Amino acid sequence: MALANASLIGDIDLGGINNKGVSSGDIAAIFAAQAQVKEIQAAREREEGRQRNKVFLISGAVVSSVILLILLFYYTTSKNT
């Protein structure tokens, strides 16, 4: 993208329908859009990872709390048989 912005590649004629070429500005815009989409996807994946870690942490805390309550109940009840 920096290469296209610096106009080092010049105008590139890729042909196409009705013999219309693609300028370096168009190519730079395409590459910029692709880079932006990749960055957005990476940010989403990072956020999903954070949320997944939070869910694992919360579920682990709930499970350990339930086990602790069961053990506490088991050892504090009187054993009259």
XYZ file of C-alpha atoms in Angstrom:
81
model
C 0.000 0.000 0.000
C 2.823 2.400 0.815
C 4.368 1.537 -2.515
C 1.157 2.483 -4.332
C 0.783 5.695 -2.342
C 4.332 6.734 -3.158
C 3.484 6.352 -6.867
C 6.488 4.122 -7.372
C 4.511 1.569 -9.327
C 2.888 4.137 -11.593
C -0.293 3.475 -13.519
C -0.839 -0.171 -14.229
C -3.145 -1.126 -17.063
C -4.669 -4.483 -16.275
C -7.168 -4.363 -19.123
C -10.636 -5.653 -18.425
C -14.126 -5.105 -19.774
C -14.257 -2.502 -22.545
C -10.494 -2.135 -22.306
C -10.650 -0.024 -19.125
C -7.470 -0.111 -17.080
C -6.971 0.036 -13.336
C -4.955 2.939 -12.027
C -2.503 2.753 -9.171
C -4.975 4.743 -7.052
C -7.609 2.063 -7.580
C -5.132 -0.669 -6.698
C -4.085 1.262 -3.587
C -7.741 1.574 -2.560
C -8.273 -2.167 -3.080
C -5.191 -3.081 -1.023
C -6.188 -0.600 1.687
C -9.664 -2.132 1.891
C -8.198 -5.630 2.085
C -5.794 -4.577 4.850
C -8.646 -2.955 6.748
C -10.768 -6.110 6.485
C -7.871 -8.257 7.707
C -7.338 -5.927 10.671
C -11.050 -6.018 11.545
C -11.050 -9.828 11.377
C -7.969 -10.017 13.589
C -9.593 -7.670 16.119
C -12.744 -9.828 16.137
C -10.697 -12.971 16.705
C -8.856 -11.310 19.605
C -12.157 -10.201 21.150
C -13.666 -13.678 20.719
C -10.608 -15.134 22.440
C -11.027 -12.735 25.363
C -14.713 -13.618 25.663
C -13.953 -17.337 25.502
C -11.371 -16.944 28.274
C -13.907 -15.051 30.396
C -16.475 -17.813 29.916
C -13.948 -20.485 30.922
C -12.927 -18.456 33.966
C -16.521 -17.886 35.091
C -17.566 -21.489 34.494
C -14.509 -22.745 36.379
C -15.333 -20.458 39.304
C -18.935 -21.701 39.344
C -17.907 -25.358 39.251
C -15.335 -24.919 42.001
C -17.855 -23.008 44.132
C -20.439 -25.777 43.753
C -17.855 -28.409 44.696
C -16.791 -26.320 47.695
C -20.421 -25.965 48.817
C -21.018 -29.704 48.467
C -17.886 -30.502 50.489
C -18.813 -27.909 53.099
C -22.312 -29.361 53.390
C -20.971 -32.917 53.568
C -18.461 -32.189 56.352
C -20.748 -29.936 58.421
C -23.816 -32.191 58.584
C -24.187 -34.398 61.609
C -23.767 -38.091 60.958
C -26.536 -39.665 62.988
C -27.075 -43.210 61.802
